[in-house]
PDB file of C-alpha atoms (C1' of nucleotides) in Angstrom:
ATOM      1  CA  UNK A  60      -5.251  -2.505  -2.966  1.00 65.00           C
ATOM      2  CA  UNK A  61      -2.277  -0.934  -3.860  1.00 93.00           C
ATOM      3  CA  UNK A  62       1.325  -2.366  -3.531  1.00 97.00           C
ATOM      4  CA  UNK A  63       4.019  -2.504  -6.450  1.00 98.00           C
ATOM      5  CA  UNK A  64       2.449  -5.050  -8.665  1.00 97.00           C
ATOM      6  CA  UNK A  65      -1.146  -3.640  -8.340  1.00 97.00           C
ATOM      7  CA  UNK A  66       0.273  -0.084  -9.200  1.00 97.00           C
ATOM      8  CA  UNK A  67       2.102  -1.416 -11.980  1.00 98.00           C
ATOM      9  CA  UNK A  68      -0.908  -3.119 -13.366  1.00 97.00           C
ATOM     10  CA  UNK A  69      -2.809  -0.060 -13.373  1.00 97.00           C
ATOM     11  CA  UNK A  70       0.290   1.933 -14.814  1.00 98.00           C
ATOM     12  CA  UNK A  71       0.123  -0.622 -18.019  1.00 97.00           C
ATOM     13  CA  UNK A  72      -3.447  -0.278 -18.531  1.00 96.00           C
ATOM     14  CA  UNK A  73      -3.032   3.635 -18.660  1.00 97.00           C
ATOM     15  CA  UNK A  74       0.044   3.463 -20.845  1.00 97.00           C
ATOM     16  CA  UNK A  75      -2.158   1.945 -23.622  1.00 95.00           C
ATOM     17  CA  UNK A  76      -5.198   4.128 -22.734  1.00 96.00           C
ATOM     18  CA  UNK A  77      -4.308   7.790 -21.888  1.00 98.00           C
ATOM     19  CA  UNK A  78      -0.787   8.314 -23.711  1.00 98.00           C
ATOM     20  CA  UNK A  79      -1.426  10.989 -26.078  1.00 98.00           C
ATOM     21  CA  UNK A  80      -4.682  12.470 -24.583  1.00 98.00           C
ATOM     22  CA  UNK A  81      -4.753  16.198 -23.939  1.00 98.00           C
ATOM     23  CA  UNK A  82      -6.614  17.069 -20.611  1.00 98.00           C
ATOM     24  CA  UNK A  83      -9.442  18.927 -21.103  1.00 98.00           C
ATOM     25  CA  UNK A  84     -10.910  19.625 -17.851  1.00 98.00           C
ATOM     26  CA  UNK A  85      -9.710  18.199 -14.364  1.00 98.00           C
ATOM     27  CA  UNK A  86     -12.293  18.044 -11.349  1.00 98.00           C
ATOM     28  CA  UNK A  87     -10.978  17.678  -7.627  1.00 98.00           C
ATOM     29  CA  UNK A  88     -14.140  16.502  -5.743  1.00 98.00           C
ATOM     30  CA  UNK A  89     -12.469  16.024  -2.344  1.00 98.00           C
ATOM     31  CA  UNK A  90     -10.220  18.924  -1.351  1.00 97.00           C
ATOM     32  CA  UNK A  91      -8.317  16.638   0.941  1.00 97.00           C
ATOM     33  CA  UNK A  92      -6.790  14.851  -1.990  1.00 98.00           C
ATOM     34  CA  UNK A  93      -4.398  18.004  -2.678  1.00 97.00           C
ATOM     35  CA  UNK A  94      -2.885  18.240   0.466  1.00 95.00           C
ATOM     36  CA  UNK A  95      -3.393  21.937   0.878  1.00 92.00           C
ATOM     37  CA  UNK A  96      -2.925  22.985  -2.407  1.00 96.00           C
ATOM     38  CA  UNK A  97      -5.944  24.760  -3.450  1.00 97.00           C
ATOM     39  CA  UNK A  98      -8.030  22.927  -5.964  1.00 98.00           C
ATOM     40  CA  UNK A  99      -8.088  25.600  -8.556  1.00 98.00           C
ATOM     41  CA  UNK A 100      -4.545  25.725  -8.502  1.00 98.00           C
ATOM     42  CA  UNK A 101      -4.208  22.017  -8.871  1.00 98.00           C
ATOM     43  CA  UNK A 102      -6.872  21.694 -11.717  1.00 98.00           C
ATOM     44  CA  UNK A 103      -5.197  24.713 -13.305  1.00 98.00           C
ATOM     45  CA  UNK A 104      -1.572  23.128 -13.255  1.00 98.00           C
ATOM     46  CA  UNK A 105      -3.311  19.925 -15.179  1.00 98.00           C
ATOM     47  CA  UNK A 106      -5.632  21.545 -18.119  1.00 98.00           C
ATOM     48  CA  UNK A 107      -4.129  21.610 -21.400  1.00 98.00           C
ATOM     49  CA  UNK A 108      -1.591  19.415 -20.606  1.00 98.00           C
ATOM     50  CA  UNK A 109      -0.963  16.392 -22.960  1.00 98.00           C
ATOM     51  CA  UNK A 110      -0.062  12.822 -21.732  1.00 98.00           C
ATOM     52  CA  UNK A 111       3.292  11.904 -22.552  1.00 98.00           C
ATOM     53  CA  UNK A 112       3.809   8.511 -20.574  1.00 98.00           C
ATOM     54  CA  UNK A 113       2.954   6.829 -17.409  1.00 98.00           C
ATOM     55  CA  UNK A 114       5.476   5.839 -14.946  1.00 98.00           C
ATOM     56  CA  UNK A 115       5.656   4.125 -11.558  1.00 98.00           C
ATOM     57  CA  UNK A 116       8.111   4.585  -8.350  1.00 98.00           C
ATOM     58  CA  UNK A 117       7.345   2.050  -5.792  1.00 98.00           C
ATOM     59  CA  UNK A 118       3.811   2.677  -4.942  1.00 98.00           C
ATOM     60  CA  UNK A 119       3.592   6.127  -6.712  1.00 98.00           C
ATOM     61  CA  UNK A 120       1.810   6.210 -10.248  1.00 98.00           C
ATOM     62  CA  UNK A 121       3.734   9.362 -12.264  1.00 98.00           C
ATOM     63  CA  UNK A 122       1.601  10.544 -15.226  1.00 98.00           C
ATOM     64  CA  UNK A 123       3.955  12.481 -17.297  1.00 98.00           C
ATOM     65  CA  UNK A 124       2.648  15.762 -18.905  1.00 98.00           C
ATOM     66  CA  UNK A 125       3.731  17.995 -21.317  1.00 98.00           C
ATOM     67  CA  UNK A 126       5.441  20.284 -18.549  1.00 94.00           C
ATOM     68  CA  UNK A 127       4.491  18.983 -15.127  1.00 98.00           C
ATOM     69  CA  UNK A 128       3.737  15.128 -13.403  1.00 98.00           C
ATOM     70  CA  UNK A 129       0.460  14.355 -11.931  1.00 98.00           C
ATOM     71  CA  UNK A 130       1.605  12.005  -9.006  1.00 98.00           C
ATOM     72  CA  UNK A 131      -0.864   9.705  -7.527  1.00 98.00           C
ATOM     73  CA  UNK A 132      -0.554   7.362  -4.265  1.00 98.00           C
ATOM     74  CA  UNK A 133      -3.894   4.955  -3.731  1.00 98.00           C
ATOM     75  CA  UNK A 134      -2.615   4.633   0.068  1.00 97.00           C
ATOM     76  CA  UNK A 135      -5.151   1.658   1.265  1.00 96.00           C
ATOM     77  CA  UNK A 136      -8.330   1.848  -0.612  1.00 96.00           C
ATOM     78  CA  UNK A 137      -7.408   4.091  -3.989  1.00 97.00           C
ATOM     79  CA  UNK A 138      -8.454   2.837  -7.250  1.00 96.00           C
ATOM     80  CA  UNK A 139      -8.037   4.295 -10.664  1.00 97.00           C
ATOM     81  CA  UNK A 140     -10.872   3.629 -13.184  1.00 96.00           C
ATOM     82  CA  UNK A 141     -11.166   4.382 -16.885  1.00 97.00           C
ATOM     83  CA  UNK A 142     -14.737   5.108 -17.643  1.00 96.00           C
ATOM     84  CA  UNK A 143     -17.134   7.967 -19.153  1.00 97.00           C
ATOM     85  CA  UNK A 144     -16.278  11.304 -17.707  1.00 96.00           C
ATOM     86  CA  UNK A 145     -19.931  11.555 -16.432  1.00 95.00           C
ATOM     87  CA  UNK A 146     -19.914   8.079 -14.786  1.00 95.00           C
ATOM     88  CA  UNK A 147     -19.311   9.874 -11.173  1.00 96.00           C
ATOM     89  CA  UNK A 148     -18.903   7.189  -8.065  1.00 94.00           C
ATOM     90  CA  UNK A 149     -19.845   7.829  -4.922  1.00 94.00           C
ATOM     91  CA  UNK A 150     -16.410   8.210  -3.693  1.00 97.00           C
ATOM     92  CA  UNK A 151     -14.584   9.791  -6.589  1.00 98.00           C
ATOM     93  CA  UNK A 152     -12.213  12.345  -5.571  1.00 98.00           C
ATOM     94  CA  UNK A 153     -10.703  13.457  -8.873  1.00 98.00           C
ATOM     95  CA  UNK A 154     -11.605  13.054 -12.578  1.00 98.00           C
ATOM     96  CA  UNK A 155      -9.600  14.016 -15.665  1.00 98.00           C
ATOM     97  CA  UNK A 156     -11.448  14.307 -18.690  1.00 98.00           C
ATOM     98  CA  UNK A 157      -9.465  14.362 -21.956  1.00 98.00           C
ATOM     99  CA  UNK A 158     -10.355  14.943 -25.707  1.00 96.00           C
ATOM    100  CA  UNK A 159     -12.323  11.826 -25.543  1.00 94.00           C
ATOM    101  CA  UNK A 160     -13.393   8.919 -23.326  1.00 94.00           C
ATOM    102  CA  UNK A 161     -12.639   7.180 -21.117  1.00 96.00           C
ATOM    103  CA  UNK A 162     -11.479   9.760 -18.368  1.00 98.00           C
ATOM    104  CA  UNK A 163      -9.575   8.951 -15.518  1.00 98.00           C
ATOM    105  CA  UNK A 164     -11.155   8.591 -12.138  1.00 98.00           C
ATOM    106  CA  UNK A 165      -9.681   8.204  -9.036  1.00 98.00           C
ATOM    107  CA  UNK A 166     -12.148   6.731  -6.575  1.00 97.00           C
ATOM    108  CA  UNK A 167     -11.137   6.197  -2.606  1.00 97.00           C
ATOM    109  CA  UNK A 168     -13.370   5.286  -0.115  1.00 96.00           C
ATOM    110  CA  UNK A 169     -10.829   6.135   3.014  1.00 97.00           C
ATOM    111  CA  UNK A 170      -9.664   9.031   1.672  1.00 97.00           C
ATOM    112  CA  UNK A 171      -6.178   8.232   2.423  1.00 97.00           C
ATOM    113  CA  UNK A 172      -5.162   8.797  -1.147  1.00 98.00           C
ATOM    114  CA  UNK A 173      -3.270  11.843  -2.148  1.00 98.00           C
ATOM    115  CA  UNK A 174      -2.699  13.552  -5.735  1.00 98.00           C
ATOM    116  CA  UNK A 175       0.327  16.119  -6.556  1.00 98.00           C
ATOM    117  CA  UNK A 176       0.637  18.323  -9.557  1.00 98.00           C
ATOM    118  CA  UNK A 177       4.063  19.116  -9.818  1.00 97.00           C
ATOM    119  CA  UNK A 178       6.804  20.563 -11.933  1.00 97.00           C
ATOM    120  CA  UNK A 179       9.489  17.511 -12.510  1.00 96.00           C
ATOM    121  CA  UNK A 180      11.933  19.722 -10.479  1.00 96.00           C
ATOM    122  CA  UNK A 181       9.932  19.236  -7.672  1.00 96.00           C
ATOM    123  CA  UNK A 182       9.331  15.324  -8.059  1.00 97.00           C
ATOM    124  CA  UNK A 183      12.125  14.719  -5.358  1.00 96.00           C
ATOM    125  CA  UNK A 184      10.375  16.316  -2.430  1.00 95.00           C
ATOM    126  CA  UNK A 185       7.466  13.740  -2.814  1.00 96.00           C
ATOM    127  CA  UNK A 186       9.598  10.700  -3.774  1.00 97.00           C
ATOM    128  CA  UNK A 187      13.085  11.343  -3.175  1.00 96.00           C
ATOM    129  CA  UNK A 188      13.495   9.342  -0.009  1.00 95.00           C
ATOM    130  CA  UNK A 189      12.340   5.905  -2.096  1.00 97.00           C
ATOM    131  CA  UNK A 190      15.079   2.918  -1.518  1.00 97.00           C
ATOM    132  CA  UNK A 191      15.678   1.380  -5.066  1.00 97.00           C
ATOM    133  CA  UNK A 192      13.148  -0.172  -7.510  1.00 98.00           C
ATOM    134  CA  UNK A 193      13.203  -3.975  -6.427  1.00 98.00           C
ATOM    135  CA  UNK A 194      12.569  -4.884 -10.076  1.00 98.00           C
ATOM    136  CA  UNK A 195      15.526  -2.526 -11.203  1.00 97.00           C
ATOM    137  CA  UNK A 196      19.418  -3.124 -11.606  1.00 97.00           C
ATOM    138  CA  UNK A 197      20.067  -1.197  -8.193  1.00 94.00           C
ATOM    139  CA  UNK A 198      18.616  -3.849  -5.968  1.00 97.00           C
ATOM    140  CA  UNK A 199      20.242  -6.938  -4.786  1.00 97.00           C
ATOM    141  CA  UNK A 200      20.945  -9.006  -1.506  1.00 97.00           C
ATOM    142  CA  UNK A 201      23.760  -5.794  -0.826  1.00 97.00           C
ATOM    143  CA  UNK A 202      20.548  -3.581  -0.920  1.00 97.00           C
ATOM    144  CA  UNK A 203      19.308  -5.169   2.135  1.00 97.00           C
ATOM    145  CA  UNK A 204      22.748  -5.969   3.792  1.00 97.00           C
ATOM    146  CA  UNK A 205      23.298  -1.944   3.750  1.00 96.00           C
ATOM    147  CA  UNK A 206      19.958  -1.135   4.805  1.00 96.00           C
ATOM    148  CA  UNK A 207      20.002  -3.551   7.758  1.00 96.00           C
ATOM    149  CA  UNK A 208      23.524  -3.048   9.206  1.00 93.00           C
ATOM    150  CA  UNK A 209      23.414  -2.018  12.985  1.00 90.00           C
ATOM    151  CA  UNK A 210      19.776  -2.259  13.168  1.00 94.00           C
ATOM    152  CA  UNK A 211      17.702  -4.548  15.436  1.00 94.00           C
ATOM    153  CA  UNK A 212      14.203  -3.850  13.943  1.00 96.00           C
ATOM    154  CA  UNK A 213      12.006  -7.004  12.753  1.00 97.00           C
ATOM    155  CA  UNK A 214      12.710  -7.787   9.169  1.00 97.00           C
ATOM    156  CA  UNK A 215       8.880  -7.475   8.492  1.00 97.00           C
ATOM    157  CA  UNK A 216       9.045  -3.649   9.533  1.00 97.00           C
ATOM    158  CA  UNK A 217      12.280  -3.079   7.648  1.00 97.00           C
ATOM    159  CA  UNK A 218      10.814  -4.732   4.434  1.00 98.00           C
ATOM    160  CA  UNK A 219       7.583  -2.244   4.758  1.00 97.00           C
ATOM    161  CA  UNK A 220       9.887   0.749   5.324  1.00 97.00           C
ATOM    162  CA  UNK A 221      10.036   2.336   1.956  1.00 97.00           C
ATOM    163  CA  UNK A 222      13.678   3.872   2.377  1.00 97.00           C
ATOM    164  CA  UNK A 223      14.640   0.068   2.086  1.00 97.00           C
ATOM    165  CA  UNK A 224      13.283  -1.023  -0.834  1.00 98.00           C
ATOM    166  CA  UNK A 225      10.446   0.532  -2.706  1.00 98.00           C
ATOM    167  CA  UNK A 226       6.929  -0.798  -3.439  1.00 98.00           C
ATOM    168  CA  UNK A 227       7.068  -3.902  -1.109  1.00 98.00           C
ATOM    169  CA  UNK A 228       3.718  -3.674   1.301  1.00 97.00           C
ATOM    170  CA  UNK A 229       2.112  -6.288   3.627  1.00 97.00           C
ATOM    171  CA  UNK A 230       0.937  -8.886   1.323  1.00 97.00           C
ATOM    172  CA  UNK A 231       4.313  -9.215  -0.645  1.00 97.00           C
ATOM    173  CA  UNK A 232       6.165  -8.551   2.713  1.00 98.00           C
ATOM    174  CA  UNK A 233       4.818 -11.682   4.141  1.00 98.00           C
ATOM    175  CA  UNK A 234       4.946 -13.968   0.899  1.00 98.00           C
ATOM    176  CA  UNK A 235       8.700 -13.172   0.529  1.00 98.00           C
ATOM    177  CA  UNK A 236       9.399 -13.911   4.121  1.00 98.00           C
ATOM    178  CA  UNK A 237       7.542 -17.482   3.692  1.00 98.00           C
ATOM    179  CA  UNK A 238       9.540 -18.115   0.341  1.00 98.00           C
ATOM    180  CA  UNK A 239      12.789 -17.211   2.052  1.00 98.00           C
ATOM    181  CA  UNK A 240      12.159 -19.126   5.200  1.00 98.00           C
ATOM    182  CA  UNK A 241      12.960 -16.077   7.497  1.00 98.00           C
ATOM    183  CA  UNK A 242      10.784 -15.465  10.734  1.00 97.00           C
ATOM    184  CA  UNK A 243       9.237 -12.059  10.326  1.00 97.00           C
ATOM    185  CA  UNK A 244      10.237 -10.834  13.717  1.00 97.00           C
ATOM    186  CA  UNK A 245      13.931 -12.040  12.950  1.00 97.00           C
ATOM    187  CA  UNK A 246      15.860  -8.556  13.966  1.00 96.00           C
ATOM    188  CA  UNK A 247      17.586  -7.576  10.815  1.00 96.00           C
ATOM    189  CA  UNK A 248      21.425  -7.530  11.825  1.00 94.00           C
ATOM    190  CA  UNK A 249      21.137 -11.356  12.840  1.00 95.00           C
ATOM    191  CA  UNK A 250      19.995 -12.513   9.452  1.00 96.00           C
ATOM    192  CA  UNK A 251      23.019 -14.350   7.496  1.00 96.00           C
ATOM    193  CA  UNK A 252      24.317 -13.547   4.219  1.00 96.00           C
ATOM    194  CA  UNK A 253      22.946 -16.609   2.963  1.00 97.00           C
ATOM    195  CA  UNK A 254      19.261 -15.847   3.804  1.00 97.00           C
ATOM    196  CA  UNK A 255      19.765 -12.160   2.692  1.00 97.00           C
ATOM    197  CA  UNK A 256      20.481 -13.579  -0.592  1.00 98.00           C
ATOM    198  CA  UNK A 257      17.457 -15.441  -0.736  1.00 98.00           C
ATOM    199  CA  UNK A 258      15.301 -12.818   0.663  1.00 98.00           C
ATOM    200  CA  UNK A 259      16.242 -10.383  -2.119  1.00 98.00           C
ATOM    201  CA  UNK A 260      15.430 -13.163  -4.512  1.00 98.00           C
ATOM    202  CA  UNK A 261      11.977 -13.863  -2.601  1.00 98.00           C
ATOM    203  CA  UNK A 262      11.023 -10.182  -3.047  1.00 98.00           C
ATOM    204  CA  UNK A 263      11.653  -9.958  -6.689  1.00 98.00           C
ATOM    205  CA  UNK A 264       9.753 -13.310  -7.405  1.00 98.00           C
ATOM    206  CA  UNK A 265       6.765 -12.333  -4.972  1.00 98.00           C
ATOM    207  CA  UNK A 266       6.409  -9.016  -6.828  1.00 98.00           C
ATOM    208  CA  UNK A 267       6.875 -10.411 -10.430  1.00 98.00           C
ATOM    209  CA  UNK A 268       4.202 -13.049  -9.597  1.00 97.00           C
ATOM    210  CA  UNK A 269       2.228 -10.695  -8.367  1.00 97.00           C
ATOM    211  CA  UNK A 270       2.470  -8.438 -11.738  1.00 97.00           C
ATOM    212  CA  UNK A 271       2.066 -11.527 -13.936  1.00 97.00           C
ATOM    213  CA  UNK A 272      -1.277 -12.293 -12.121  1.00 95.00           C
ATOM    214  CA  UNK A 273      -2.669  -8.635 -12.598  1.00 93.00           C
ATOM    215  CA  UNK A 274      -2.189  -7.829  -8.523  1.00 92.00           C
ATOM    216  CA  UNK A 275      -3.958  -9.123  -5.751  1.00 91.00           C
ATOM    217  CA  UNK A 276      -7.892  -8.364  -4.997  1.00 87.00           C
ATOM    218  CA  UNK A 277      -9.601  -9.132  -2.141  1.00 81.00           C
ATOM    219  CA  UNK A 278     -13.212  -8.088  -2.599  1.00 69.00           C
ATOM    220  CA  UNK A 279     -13.885  -5.482  -5.093  1.00 59.00           C
ATOM    221  CA  UNK A 280     -12.315  -4.975  -8.287  1.00 53.00           C
ATOM    222  CA  UNK A 281      -8.975  -3.484  -8.948  1.00 58.00           C
ATOM    223  CA  UNK A 282      -7.737  -2.624 -12.220  1.00 68.00           C
ATOM    224  CA  UNK A 283      -8.781   0.569 -14.130  1.00 71.00           C
ATOM    225  CA  UNK A 284     -10.977  -1.534 -16.590  1.00 74.00           C
ATOM    226  CA  UNK A 285     -12.790  -2.858 -13.317  1.00 77.00           C
ATOM    227  CA  UNK A 286     -11.753  -6.734 -13.779  1.00 82.00           C
ATOM    228  CA  UNK A 287     -10.095  -8.192 -10.466  1.00 82.00           C
ATOM    229  CA  UNK A 288      -6.330  -9.473 -10.276  1.00 88.00           C
ATOM    230  CA  UNK A 289      -5.954 -12.909  -9.845  1.00 86.00           C
ATOM    231  CA  UNK A 290      -2.938 -12.869  -7.485  1.00 84.00           C
ATOM    232  CA  UNK A 291      -5.093 -13.803  -4.467  1.00 85.00           C
ATOM    233  CA  UNK A 292      -5.259 -17.465  -5.509  1.00 86.00           C
ATOM    234  CA  UNK A 293      -1.612 -17.607  -5.440  1.00 90.00           C
ATOM    235  CA  UNK A 294      -0.801 -16.397  -2.166  1.00 96.00           C
ATOM    236  CA  UNK A 295       0.890 -18.843   0.296  1.00 97.00           C
ATOM    237  CA  UNK A 296       0.689 -17.301   3.684  1.00 97.00           C
ATOM    238  CA  UNK A 297      -1.120 -13.966   3.412  1.00 96.00           C
ATOM    239  CA  UNK A 298      -4.615 -14.005   5.018  1.00 95.00           C
ATOM    240  CA  UNK A 299      -4.454 -17.569   5.433  1.00 96.00           C
ATOM    241  CA  UNK A 300      -4.336 -17.814   9.061  1.00 96.00           C
ATOM    242  CA  UNK A 301      -5.093 -21.585   9.963  1.00 95.00           C
ATOM    243  CA  UNK A 302      -5.110 -23.021   6.925  1.00 96.00           C
ATOM    244  CA  UNK A 303      -2.216 -25.343   5.839  1.00 96.00           C
ATOM    245  CA  UNK A 304       1.240 -24.365   5.160  1.00 97.00           C
ATOM    246  CA  UNK A 305       1.942 -25.051   1.526  1.00 97.00           C
ATOM    247  CA  UNK A 306       5.206 -26.888   2.612  1.00 98.00           C
ATOM    248  CA  UNK A 307       4.756 -28.705   5.925  1.00 98.00           C
ATOM    249  CA  UNK A 308       1.013 -28.334   6.152  1.00 97.00           C
ATOM    250  CA  UNK A 309       1.103 -26.960   9.778  1.00 96.00           C
ATOM    251  CA  UNK A 310      -1.330 -24.398  10.381  1.00 96.00           C
ATOM    252  CA  UNK A 311      -0.450 -20.504   9.364  1.00 96.00           C
ATOM    253  CA  UNK A 312      -0.222 -17.868  12.354  1.00 96.00           C
ATOM    254  CA  UNK A 313      -1.101 -14.691  12.335  1.00 96.00           C
ATOM    255  CA  UNK A 314       0.601 -12.140  14.728  1.00 96.00           C
ATOM    256  CA  UNK A 315       0.821  -8.085  14.483  1.00 96.00           C
ATOM    257  CA  UNK A 316       4.127  -6.554  13.959  1.00 96.00           C
ATOM    258  CA  UNK A 317       4.320  -2.819  13.746  1.00 94.00           C
ATOM    259  CA  UNK A 318       0.376  -2.847  13.756  1.00 95.00           C
ATOM    260  CA  UNK A 319       0.031  -4.734  10.699  1.00 96.00           C
ATOM    261  CA  UNK A 320      -1.296  -8.404  10.496  1.00 96.00           C
ATOM    262  CA  UNK A 321       1.780 -10.633   9.489  1.00 97.00           C
ATOM    263  CA  UNK A 322       1.394 -14.145   8.407  1.00 97.00           C
ATOM    264  CA  UNK A 323       4.081 -16.873   8.460  1.00 97.00           C
ATOM    265  CA  UNK A 324       4.598 -20.501   9.345  1.00 97.00           C
ATOM    266  CA  UNK A 325       6.603 -21.276  12.752  1.00 96.00           C
ATOM    267  CA  UNK A 326       7.921 -24.184  11.628  1.00 97.00           C
ATOM    268  CA  UNK A 327       9.010 -23.226   8.126  1.00 98.00           C
ATOM    269  CA  UNK A 328      10.301 -19.960   9.426  1.00 97.00           C
ATOM    270  CA  UNK A 329      12.373 -20.558  12.352  1.00 95.00           C
ATOM    271  CA  UNK A 330      13.011 -17.308  14.770  1.00 88.00           C
ATOM    272  CA  UNK A 331      17.112 -16.899  14.779  1.00 80.00           C
ATOM    273  CA  UNK A 332      18.610 -18.552  17.616  1.00 70.00           C
ATOM    274  CA  UNK A 333      18.765 -16.136  20.619  1.00 59.00           C
ATOM    275  CA  UNK A 334      16.454 -13.476  19.224  1.00 56.00           C
TER     276      UNK A 334
ATOM    277  C1'  DC S  85      19.383   9.246  15.612  1.00 85.86           C
ATOM    278  C1'  DA S  86      16.110   4.789  15.673  1.00 85.86           C
ATOM    279  C1'  DT S  87      11.792   3.322  17.003  1.00 85.86           C
ATOM    280  C1'  DT S  88       7.230   3.016  18.188  1.00 85.86           C
ATOM    281  C1'  DG S  89       2.399   4.292  18.667  1.00 85.86           C
ATOM    282  C1'  DG S  90      -1.548   7.097  17.639  1.00 85.86           C
ATOM    283  C1'  DA S  91      -3.638   9.632  13.867  1.00 85.86           C
ATOM    284  C1'  DC S  92      -5.933   9.700   9.387  1.00 85.86           C
ATOM    285  C1'  DC S  93     -10.665   7.624   7.217  1.00 85.86           C
ATOM    286  C1'  DT S  94     -14.876   4.632   5.832  1.00 85.86           C
ATOM    287  C1'  DG S  95     -17.050   0.657   5.261  1.00 85.86           C
ATOM    288  C1'  DA S  96     -17.739  -4.684   6.109  1.00 85.86           C
ATOM    289  C1'  DC S  97     -18.182  -8.100   9.169  1.00 85.86           C
ATOM    290  C1'  DC S  98     -18.919 -10.508  13.419  1.00 85.86           C
ATOM    291  C1'  DG S  99     -21.074 -11.637  18.002  1.00 85.86           C
ATOM    292  C1'  DC S 100     -24.483  -9.897  21.083  1.00 85.86           C
TER     293       DC S 100
ATOM    294  C1'  DT T 171     -32.283  -4.352  13.505  1.00 85.86           C
ATOM    295  C1'  DG T 172     -28.810  -1.942  16.061  1.00 85.86           C
ATOM    296  C1'  DC T 173     -24.691  -1.467  18.688  1.00 85.86           C
ATOM    297  C1'  DG T 174     -19.887  -2.159  19.529  1.00 85.86           C
ATOM    298  C1'  DG T 175     -16.026  -3.977  18.410  1.00 85.86           C
ATOM    299  C1'  DT T 176     -12.193  -5.574  15.054  1.00 85.86           C
ATOM    300  C1'  DC T 177     -10.243  -5.344  10.571  1.00 85.86           C
ATOM    301  C1'  DA T 178      -8.274  -3.308   6.216  1.00 85.86           C
ATOM    302  C1'  DG T 179      -3.267  -3.761   0.503  1.00 85.86           C
ATOM    303  C1'  DG T 180      -0.199   2.919   3.442  1.00 85.86           C
ATOM    304  C1'  DT T 181       2.141   6.587   5.673  1.00 85.86           C
ATOM    305  C1'  DC T 182       3.321  10.719   8.639  1.00 85.86           C
ATOM    306  C1'  DC T 183       4.606  12.571  12.865  1.00 85.86           C
ATOM    307  C1'  DA T 184       4.843  13.327  17.484  1.00 85.86           C
ATOM    308  C1'  DA T 185       6.422  11.233  21.558  1.00 85.86           C
ATOM    309  C1'  DT T 186       9.802   8.296  23.534  1.00 85.86           C
TER     310       DT T 186
END
DNA sequence: CATTGGACCTGACCGC
DNA sequence: TGCGGTCAGGTCCAAT
């Protein structure tokens, strides 16, 4: 589920539900979650801490505590649920109990998700390599120009690289490239300034649209309150292989770039000449 | 250096 | 029903 719009949707819900609460108990049910930090130490670092706020950096969720920060990355299948402390589900990996319900449950079928309990000063070690926030002032077409210079990688790969811009994943990369009419295999150093400007705007538009629809959910529920997002009904190309392009009605194609499914219209998104 | 391919996990779905 | 293959919203790390 989780790209920037989905994580942002969760963040906004957490802000209204857990800010001001104090952690009474932390329970790690899957030691893999803490990446080698002993479970007891992880839990100890959270207990007694008050939630001061909830931030987001790219696809990372940052739960600001009195003098620590809990960082969550949902990877492919992670979910955050707000439910009673004792309502443990099959794939629950972490539960934070507060002074009253609901508790925060981190549920993750595939077990790729991670959690860190850090001092603020250790945050850069986890999120220090991220590119600019696409919805912040630091991002515009020059960001892409600088990241793309002297490189030949496919633009789709470059957008998925979190050092380029933080938070874009497979769905919103495909959607943005469609909006900007850029072929996903276009080598980044051959994209015109005109197209780069279109792409920067398309990235912002795609992400903002996702947020406005509370994220994209394909099969299971998604937001922390268990309601599905609605953006899947607004996707133009992603997972629409064979269906008509919204612009020209020719069938959407699916190819694989960097081992990721990629969806595009071969008529509207022309390969640069000579590439 | 930059880039690529495999690894990490589990479950759903499809064709035989 | 069972089996094997494919696919899934992400990232890291070794090999090239």
